[in-house]
Amino acid sequence: MADPVHQEVLELIPWYVNGTLAEREMDQVSGHVASCAACAEVVKQEVSMAQLVRAQPARLEELLVRRDQAFAQLQNSLPSSSARSSAPATRWYRPALAASVVAVAAISFFVGRASLEPTFELMTNNASHQGYVVQLIFHPQTSEQDIRNLLADGGVDLLGSPSPKGVYRIGLPPNVDARAYATRLKEHPAVRWAEVELR
Amino acid sequence: MPTDQELLNRIIARDEKALGVLYHSYFQRLSRFLLRMVGDPELTVEVINDVFLVVWDKAGDFRGDSSVSSWIIGIAYRKALKGLKKFRPWTSLDAVAGTLVAAGDDAGPSLELESSLARLSPEHRAVVELSYFFGYSYREIGEILKCPENTVKTRMFHARRTLHSILEV
């Protein structure tokens, strides 16, 4: 769409939807939308998107109940407090340390499995693949056998080790409809979630 | 109820009670924003506390060029980016993996959105959240993210395109 007015309006639509445009811009957008079916449709889509985004993120409730405890931790680390918690620079090590322990366990899981290609890439999972990649998570109760059976199916390539949080990456053969494949995977009883990785 | 500026003035005078009032008043907003930015509840709490350490140290530097809320959310944004650089998820799905396993099987639509947002870059996620949840104008978002207004519009345009292609909304 080469029309600069059209492009300008398209870019302003989110703030037309949230009602924060200046008066001049508001008039510009509403005037254009009244005569452009395509932009009117975009407005409808953005209203739906805004409603989706405003939904409460999962796990917010579990955070809110920790508010008082979190503030107490903050108070302990204020320079005026005599009981400091661990210095901020070391805080990031805890998840990284946990990740390394899980990564080692994950590598051990794959060593000696004849039907799966062993991989010893530690700490990263950026194995490349020419075609589409699907990320998936299994239900916690899924057996190792079920995982191997599913991953041995249909010529897919397991890319690297699962992440510390249990996310697997599988490379699809060429000419496979990636979105349809991910949808089918999500319907598998062992799979909690599957989605196509963005390139 | 004291205003945010009044609380900041008391924080400059080392009033911990005022810090507590400001903290409690911002905790939900920042939890929501940071949960979407970093995806992990533990990390979210750590970043919130890092933000308020900055508020405690730098309250005197606030000049009133923006609102107090814009200032605090801007600090949260930069702390989140720093945190993500130090502890980058292995995959985009890692950001919501805990949520996916913990949630029930009928939590589909909200999980679709969460995993879709997780596939955006942090910069794009921030613009979407600041526009549609916090209701900021693109000018205010530029102040918060310390980037030009055109960059805000471009990021939002690309974020929308990606989300629509994933969600087919």
Tab-separated table of C-alpha atoms in Angstrom, chain A residues 7 10-15 17-18 20-22 25 42 45-46 48-50 52-60 62-64 66-68 70-71 73-75 77-80 88-89 91-92 94-96 99 103 122-125 135-140 161-167 169 179 186 192-198, chain B residues 16 19-20 23-24 27-28 31-32 35-36 39-47 49-50 52-53 56-57 83 86-87 90-94 97-101 103-105 108-109 111-117 119 127-133 135-139 141 152-154 156-157 160 162-169:
chain	number	residue	atom	x	y	z
A	7	GLN	CA	0.155	4.087	5.833
A	10	LEU	CA	-2.479	2.375	9.721
A	11	GLU	CA	0.343	3.275	12.087
A	12	LEU	CA	-1.897	5.487	14.232
A	13	ILE	CA	-4.753	2.990	14.631
A	14	PRO	CA	-3.570	1.469	17.958
A	15	TRP	CA	-3.739	4.905	19.600
A	17	VAL	CA	-8.290	2.488	19.529
A	18	ASN	CA	-6.925	3.436	22.980
A	20	THR	CA	-4.953	8.861	23.150
A	21	LEU	CA	-4.459	10.537	19.784
A	22	ALA	CA	-4.339	14.317	19.662
A	25	GLU	CA	-4.831	12.964	14.450
A	42	VAL	CA	-8.030	-3.085	10.836
A	45	GLN	CA	-9.011	-6.288	14.544
A	46	GLU	CA	-7.101	-3.927	16.845
A	48	SER	CA	-10.113	-7.368	19.494
A	49	MET	CA	-6.350	-7.423	19.987
A	50	ALA	CA	-6.531	-4.727	22.680
A	52	LEU	CA	-6.979	-9.843	24.395
A	53	VAL	CA	-3.908	-7.968	25.637
A	54	ARG	CA	-5.844	-6.420	28.526
A	55	ALA	CA	-6.629	-9.896	29.878
A	56	GLN	CA	-4.759	-10.723	33.048
A	57	PRO	CA	-1.509	-12.593	32.383
A	58	ALA	CA	-1.381	-16.102	33.748
A	59	ARG	CA	0.488	-16.323	37.055
A	60	LEU	CA	-0.207	-12.716	38.033
A	62	GLU	CA	0.603	-15.871	42.427
A	63	LEU	CA	2.755	-12.748	42.288
A	64	LEU	CA	0.260	-10.452	43.950
A	66	ARG	CA	3.839	-12.149	47.473
A	67	ARG	CA	3.720	-8.359	47.563
A	68	ASP	CA	4.328	-7.894	51.297
A	70	ALA	CA	8.741	-8.941	48.360
A	71	PHE	CA	8.698	-5.515	50.007
A	73	GLN	CA	13.073	-8.341	50.972
A	74	LEU	CA	13.522	-4.903	49.473
A	75	GLN	CA	13.670	-3.278	52.903
A	77	SER	CA	18.506	-4.657	50.975
A	78	LEU	CA	18.156	-0.913	51.435
A	79	PRO	CA	21.506	0.697	52.216
A	80	SER	CA	20.151	1.835	55.554
A	88	PRO	CA	22.023	-7.730	43.300
A	89	ALA	CA	24.931	-8.823	41.074
A	91	ARG	CA	20.943	-12.769	42.021
A	92	TRP	CA	21.090	-13.713	38.369
A	94	ARG	CA	20.695	-18.636	40.847
A	95	PRO	CA	18.547	-19.349	37.757
A	96	ALA	CA	21.677	-19.823	35.617
A	99	ALA	CA	19.658	-24.159	34.387
A	103	ALA	CA	20.929	-29.055	31.266
A	122	LEU	CA	25.612	-27.608	26.565
A	123	MET	CA	23.857	-24.473	27.759
A	124	THR	CA	22.485	-23.429	24.376
A	125	ASN	CA	19.832	-24.768	22.066
A	135	GLN	CA	8.788	-25.897	19.706
A	136	LEU	CA	6.861	-28.208	21.996
A	137	ILE	CA	6.364	-29.045	25.643
A	138	PHE	CA	5.156	-32.411	26.888
A	139	HIS	CA	2.804	-32.984	29.793
A	140	PRO	CA	4.872	-33.629	32.931
A	161	SER	CA	18.715	-30.911	23.983
A	162	PRO	CA	15.460	-29.837	25.595
A	163	SER	CA	15.769	-26.521	27.377
A	164	PRO	CA	15.958	-26.387	31.182
A	165	LYS	CA	12.228	-25.695	31.131
A	166	GLY	CA	11.538	-28.764	29.003
A	167	VAL	CA	11.002	-27.141	25.615
A	169	ARG	CA	12.765	-28.062	19.200
A	179	ARG	CA	1.257	-24.688	11.180
A	186	LYS	CA	-1.115	-29.968	20.155
A	192	ARG	CA	0.927	-29.774	26.305
A	193	TRP	CA	1.752	-27.128	23.714
A	194	ALA	CA	3.313	-26.840	20.281
A	195	GLU	CA	3.939	-23.848	18.093
A	196	VAL	CA	5.909	-22.912	15.016
A	197	GLU	CA	9.105	-21.051	15.824
A	198	LEU	CA	9.280	-17.654	14.237
B	16	GLU	CA	10.803	4.136	54.155
B	19	LEU	CA	8.663	3.936	49.774
B	20	GLY	CA	6.345	1.207	51.017
B	23	TYR	CA	5.828	0.126	46.218
B	24	HIS	CA	2.443	-1.300	47.125
B	27	PHE	CA	3.372	-3.588	42.548
B	28	GLN	CA	0.390	-4.858	40.544
B	31	SER	CA	4.033	-7.254	38.071
B	32	ARG	CA	1.770	-7.296	35.069
B	35	LEU	CA	5.562	-10.732	33.777
B	36	ARG	CA	4.870	-10.019	30.119
B	39	GLY	CA	7.943	-14.237	31.627
B	40	ASP	CA	9.157	-15.576	34.956
B	41	PRO	CA	7.559	-14.729	38.333
B	42	GLU	CA	10.828	-15.012	40.301
B	43	LEU	CA	12.618	-12.742	37.879
B	44	THR	CA	9.659	-10.345	37.982
B	45	VAL	CA	9.936	-9.898	41.741
B	46	GLU	CA	13.694	-9.390	41.522
B	47	VAL	CA	13.294	-6.749	38.828
B	49	ASN	CA	12.863	-4.746	43.788
B	50	ASP	CA	15.746	-3.541	41.599
B	52	PHE	CA	12.598	0.396	43.743
B	53	LEU	CA	16.233	0.358	44.778
B	56	TRP	CA	15.193	4.964	46.578
B	57	ASP	CA	18.602	6.040	45.293
B	83	GLY	CA	17.679	-9.047	33.100
B	86	LYS	CA	21.720	-11.910	31.537
B	87	PHE	CA	19.171	-14.702	31.588
B	90	TRP	CA	16.611	-20.733	25.353
B	91	THR	CA	13.472	-20.624	23.228
B	92	SER	CA	10.494	-18.278	22.953
B	93	LEU	CA	8.327	-21.002	24.490
B	94	ASP	CA	10.564	-21.064	27.588
B	97	ALA	CA	6.678	-22.901	29.762
B	98	GLY	CA	5.903	-22.708	33.473
B	99	THR	CA	2.534	-21.167	32.761
B	100	LEU	CA	1.672	-23.790	30.180
B	101	VAL	CA	2.420	-26.706	32.466
B	103	ALA	CA	-2.486	-23.968	33.620
B	104	GLY	CA	-5.508	-26.140	33.016
B	105	ASP	CA	-6.285	-27.569	29.630
B	108	GLY	CA	-6.472	-21.970	25.615
B	109	PRO	CA	-7.140	-18.398	24.407
B	111	LEU	CA	-2.241	-19.075	26.594
B	112	GLU	CA	-2.371	-18.461	22.845
B	113	LEU	CA	-1.887	-14.775	23.556
B	114	GLU	CA	0.850	-15.349	26.143
B	115	SER	CA	2.858	-17.581	23.842
B	116	SER	CA	2.290	-15.187	20.934
B	117	LEU	CA	3.504	-12.205	22.936
B	119	ARG	CA	7.504	-14.599	20.414
B	127	VAL	CA	4.983	-1.214	23.047
B	128	VAL	CA	1.980	-3.548	22.807
B	129	GLU	CA	1.532	-3.710	26.579
B	130	LEU	CA	2.058	0.011	27.147
B	131	SER	CA	-0.472	0.851	24.427
B	132	TYR	CA	-3.224	-1.629	25.071
B	133	PHE	CA	-3.060	-2.285	28.786
B	135	GLY	CA	-3.257	3.070	27.611
B	136	TYR	CA	-0.282	5.373	26.976
B	137	SER	CA	-0.074	7.582	23.921
B	138	TYR	CA	2.743	6.915	21.480
B	139	ARG	CA	4.427	10.100	22.732
B	141	ILE	CA	5.677	5.466	25.193
B	152	VAL	CA	7.305	3.473	18.668
B	153	LYS	CA	4.892	3.486	15.727
B	154	THR	CA	7.123	1.209	13.639
B	156	MET	CA	3.874	-1.400	17.087
B	157	PHE	CA	3.139	-1.852	13.392
B	160	ARG	CA	0.692	-6.151	15.296
B	162	THR	CA	3.314	-10.646	13.804
B	163	LEU	CA	0.562	-11.117	16.388
B	164	HIS	CA	-2.175	-11.153	13.772
B	165	SER	CA	-0.337	-13.728	11.687
B	166	ILE	CA	0.082	-15.961	14.742
B	167	LEU	CA	-3.355	-15.460	16.257
B	168	GLU	CA	-5.280	-14.972	13.002
B	169	VAL	CA	-7.341	-12.280	14.734
